[in-house]
Short mmCIF file of C-alpha atoms in Angstrom, two decimals:
data_model
loop_
_atom_site.label_atom_id
_atom_site.label_comp_id
_atom_site.label_asym_id
_atom_site.label_seq_id
_atom_site.Cartn_x
_atom_site.Cartn_y
_atom_site.Cartn_z
CA MET A 727 8.60 229.44 191.41
CA GLN A 728 8.49 231.01 187.93
CA SER A 729 11.95 229.62 187.06
CA ALA A 730 10.83 226.18 188.13
CA LEU A 731 7.96 226.32 185.75
CA SER A 732 9.81 227.73 182.85
CA GLY A 733 12.88 225.44 183.02
CA SER A 734 15.77 226.02 180.77
CA LEU A 735 17.20 225.13 177.32
CA ALA A 736 20.87 224.51 176.37
CA ILE A 737 21.95 224.79 172.80
CA TYR A 738 24.98 222.75 171.40
CA PRO A 739 25.68 223.97 167.78
CA GLY A 740 26.91 221.10 165.63
CA CYS A 741 25.94 218.32 168.09
CA VAL A 742 23.11 215.76 167.81
CA PRO A 743 20.82 216.56 169.51
CA ALA A 744 21.55 220.23 169.24
CA ILE A 745 19.09 221.27 172.10
CA SER A 746 18.82 219.94 175.54
CA GLY A 747 15.78 220.89 177.66
CA GLN A 748 15.02 220.78 181.39
CA ARG A 749 11.52 222.01 181.21
CA PRO A 750 8.80 220.38 183.33
CA MET A 751 6.24 218.34 181.39
CA LEU A 752 3.24 220.58 182.01
CA ALA A 753 0.99 219.80 179.05
CA GLU A 754 0.11 216.22 180.16
CA ARG A 755 -0.74 217.29 183.71
CA ILE A 756 -2.88 220.29 182.51
CA LEU A 757 -4.68 218.54 179.67
CA SER A 758 -5.42 215.34 181.49
CA GLY A 759 -9.34 214.91 181.56
CA LYS A 760 -10.02 217.90 179.45
CA PRO A 761 -11.85 218.05 176.10
CA ALA A 762 -9.59 217.56 173.09
CA GLY A 763 -10.53 221.07 171.78
CA PHE A 764 -9.17 222.60 174.97
CA ALA A 765 -5.66 221.62 173.87
CA LEU A 766 -5.90 223.58 170.77
CA ARG A 767 -6.64 226.81 172.74
CA LEU A 768 -4.20 226.14 175.52
CA LEU A 769 -0.92 224.91 173.90
CA PRO A 770 -0.21 228.01 171.89
CA GLN A 771 -0.51 230.01 175.22
CA LEU A 772 1.36 227.55 177.36
CA TYR A 773 4.20 227.49 174.89
CA ALA A 774 4.15 230.96 173.49
CA LEU A 775 7.52 230.53 171.70
CA CYS A 776 6.47 229.13 168.35
CA GLY A 777 2.90 229.04 169.36
CA GLU A 778 1.67 228.44 165.83
CA ALA A 779 3.73 225.34 165.61
CA HIS A 780 2.18 224.08 168.88
CA ARG A 781 -1.28 224.93 167.69
CA LEU A 782 -0.77 223.06 164.29
CA CYS A 783 0.74 219.98 165.97
CA ALA A 784 -2.09 219.87 168.51
CA THR A 785 -4.68 220.19 165.68
CA LEU A 786 -3.11 217.38 163.69
CA ALA A 787 -2.78 215.08 166.78
CA VAL A 788 -6.45 215.71 167.81
CA ASN A 789 -7.75 215.19 164.27
CA ALA A 790 -5.70 211.96 164.02
CA ALA A 791 -7.18 210.76 167.38
CA LEU A 792 -10.62 211.52 166.12
CA GLY A 793 -10.06 209.58 163.01
CA LEU A 794 -10.33 212.65 160.77
CA SER A 795 -8.45 212.73 157.53
CA ASP A 796 -6.15 215.74 158.09
CA SER A 797 -2.45 215.87 157.46
CA ALA A 798 0.32 218.33 157.13
CA SER A 799 0.14 220.31 153.94
CA GLY A 800 2.00 222.89 152.03
CA GLU A 801 -0.04 225.59 153.61
CA HIS A 802 0.95 224.31 157.04
CA ALA A 803 4.66 224.35 155.96
CA GLU A 804 4.19 227.98 154.80
CA ARG A 805 2.65 228.98 158.14
CA LEU A 806 5.50 227.37 160.13
CA ALA A 807 8.14 228.92 157.89
CA ASP A 808 6.55 232.41 158.42
CA GLU A 809 6.52 231.82 162.22
CA THR A 810 10.12 230.62 162.30
CA ALA A 811 11.22 233.77 160.42
CA ARG A 812 9.34 235.94 162.77
CA GLU A 813 10.68 234.28 165.90
CA HIS A 814 14.20 234.49 164.71
CA ILE A 815 13.82 238.18 163.91
CA ARG A 816 12.24 238.92 167.34
CA ARG A 817 14.96 237.04 169.18
CA ILE A 818 17.81 238.72 167.34
CA TRP A 819 16.51 242.24 167.91
CA LEU A 820 15.17 241.83 171.42
CA ASP A 821 17.49 239.30 172.99
CA TRP A 822 20.83 239.76 171.35
CA PRO A 823 21.43 243.29 172.57
CA ILE A 824 21.13 242.09 176.21
CA ARG A 825 23.17 238.91 175.66
CA LEU A 826 25.96 240.31 173.41
CA SER A 827 26.32 244.02 174.22
CA SER A 828 27.52 246.33 177.02
CA SER A 829 24.97 248.31 178.91
CA SER A 830 25.67 251.45 176.81
CA ALA A 831 25.00 249.48 173.66
CA VAL A 832 21.74 248.25 175.06
CA MET A 833 20.70 251.87 175.83
CA ALA A 834 21.47 252.63 172.24
CA ALA A 835 19.20 249.95 170.95
CA GLY A 836 16.69 252.45 169.64
CA PHE A 837 18.43 252.19 166.31
CA GLY A 838 17.58 248.48 166.09
CA LEU A 839 14.08 248.83 167.41
CA SER A 840 13.20 251.45 164.81
CA GLU A 841 14.23 248.94 162.21
CA LEU A 842 12.26 246.16 163.87
CA ALA A 843 9.07 248.36 163.68
CA ARG A 844 9.38 248.48 159.95
CA CYS A 845 9.64 244.74 159.37
CA ALA A 846 6.82 243.74 157.09
CA LEU A 847 6.88 240.10 158.46
CA LEU A 848 5.87 241.32 161.98
CA LYS A 849 2.81 243.22 160.68
CA PRO A 850 -0.59 241.60 161.13
CA ALA A 851 -0.98 238.82 158.68
CA GLY A 852 2.55 239.44 157.55
CA THR A 853 4.24 236.68 155.34
CA ARG A 854 7.55 236.10 153.64
CA ASP A 855 6.67 238.30 150.66
CA GLU A 856 8.75 240.66 148.64
CA ALA A 857 8.57 243.46 151.10
CA ALA A 858 9.77 241.22 153.88
CA GLY A 859 12.65 240.02 151.73
CA HIS A 860 13.80 243.61 151.06
CA TRP A 861 13.73 244.24 154.78
CA VAL A 862 15.88 241.13 155.48
CA GLU A 863 18.43 242.24 152.93
CA GLU A 864 18.51 245.92 154.05
CA CYS A 865 18.33 245.63 157.76
CA MET A 866 19.38 242.13 158.69
CA LEU A 867 22.08 241.10 156.14
CA GLY A 868 23.30 244.38 154.49
CA THR A 869 23.49 242.46 151.23
CA THR A 870 21.44 240.15 149.00
CA VAL A 871 20.32 236.83 150.51
CA GLY A 872 22.06 234.96 147.67
CA ASN A 873 25.30 236.82 148.32
CA TRP A 874 25.10 236.25 152.10
CA LEU A 875 24.40 232.52 151.76
CA ALA A 876 27.21 232.09 149.25
CA GLY A 877 29.75 233.57 151.54
CA TRP A 878 28.38 231.48 154.52
CA GLN A 879 28.38 228.19 152.63
CA ASP A 880 31.86 228.76 151.20
CA ASP A 881 33.58 229.53 154.58
CA PRO A 882 31.23 230.00 157.53
CA GLY A 883 33.98 231.17 159.94
CA GLY A 884 35.72 233.51 157.46
CA TRP A 885 32.46 234.95 156.27
CA LEU A 886 31.18 235.57 159.83
CA ASP A 887 34.47 237.41 160.64
CA ALA A 888 34.46 239.55 157.51
CA TRP A 889 30.73 240.28 157.49
CA SER A 890 30.72 241.32 161.21
CA ARG A 891 33.73 243.61 160.62
CA ARG A 892 32.49 245.45 157.63
CA SER A 893 28.68 245.46 157.76
CA ASP A 894 26.80 248.13 159.70
CA VAL A 895 23.49 246.20 160.03
CA TRP A 896 22.30 245.54 163.60
CA PRO A 897 22.92 241.88 163.73
CA ALA A 898 26.54 242.29 162.44
CA ARG A 899 27.30 245.07 164.91
CA LEU A 900 26.17 242.83 167.76
CA LEU A 901 28.19 239.75 166.54
CA ALA A 902 31.26 241.87 166.17
CA ARG A 903 31.27 242.16 169.97
CA CYS A 904 31.53 238.43 170.33
CA ARG A 905 33.37 237.45 167.22
CA GLU A 906 35.97 235.24 168.98
CA HIS A 907 33.30 233.29 170.89
CA ALA A 908 31.11 232.90 167.79
CA GLN A 909 34.05 231.20 165.95
CA LEU A 910 34.14 228.48 168.75
CA THR A 911 30.53 227.49 168.31
CA GLY A 912 30.37 227.01 164.63
CA ALA A 913 28.47 224.04 163.40
CA ALA A 914 30.55 221.12 162.19
CA ARG A 915 30.50 220.43 158.44
CA PRO A 916 28.63 217.23 157.60
CA LEU A 917 30.58 214.29 156.10
CA ALA A 918 27.78 213.70 153.51
CA VAL A 919 29.50 210.87 151.72
CA HIS A 920 26.25 210.19 149.85
CA ALA A 921 26.76 213.44 147.98
CA ASP A 922 29.55 211.95 146.00
CA PRO A 923 28.57 208.72 144.12
CA VAL A 924 32.26 207.74 143.66
CA ALA A 925 32.90 208.14 147.39
CA LEU A 926 29.73 206.26 148.21
CA ARG A 927 30.82 203.25 146.12
CA GLU A 928 34.18 203.27 147.68
CA LEU A 929 32.66 203.31 151.14
CA ALA A 930 30.53 200.33 150.24
CA ARG A 931 33.58 198.47 149.01
CA GLU A 932 35.40 199.23 152.31
CA ILE A 933 32.45 198.03 154.38
CA GLU A 934 32.11 194.90 152.28
CA ALA A 935 35.83 194.12 152.67
CA SER A 936 35.81 194.69 156.45
CA ALA A 937 32.89 192.34 156.85
CA SER A 938 34.44 189.42 154.88
#
């Protein structure tokens, strides 16, 4: 019964769409005939993953239906970014050991959980401040954010391989156990012809020629 209610999500990195869901449409059935304000209380509980995002979207939708002048703002974007960071950290520390490790490694997960307890972003009213940034670099990346991103953007597959081999941070140790599989699911590089004005003009000429 529980599995029928929760459904499932399948992720396909590099594809569009990247997520396919088989979850039942519960919100419409539950909210039908209820006061609008009920949705604001229910949705974050019904969809606990990224509950703040559901709360915000429900608030904006209800306000729009009532004709109130409320729209997404920079503050909303900050709240969603904070929640996105928190959810990623929780999933990596709580789910990855079970999915990517042997049973003995899961038993040794106290190392990872002690670090998770120190994460400033997971504290009450935690935000992506300087303390949270230091924690990410020390416990999650093992290097500066700029250095990690530079390696990833230059060569995702090579960087993942090198980083998971030499770094001792918890995420790298877990990914090292599935390095070969991770290489198979890397996101495809975008063509992005618009990023090069010369290539874009050449593409336009080719399209025009093929149409004539």
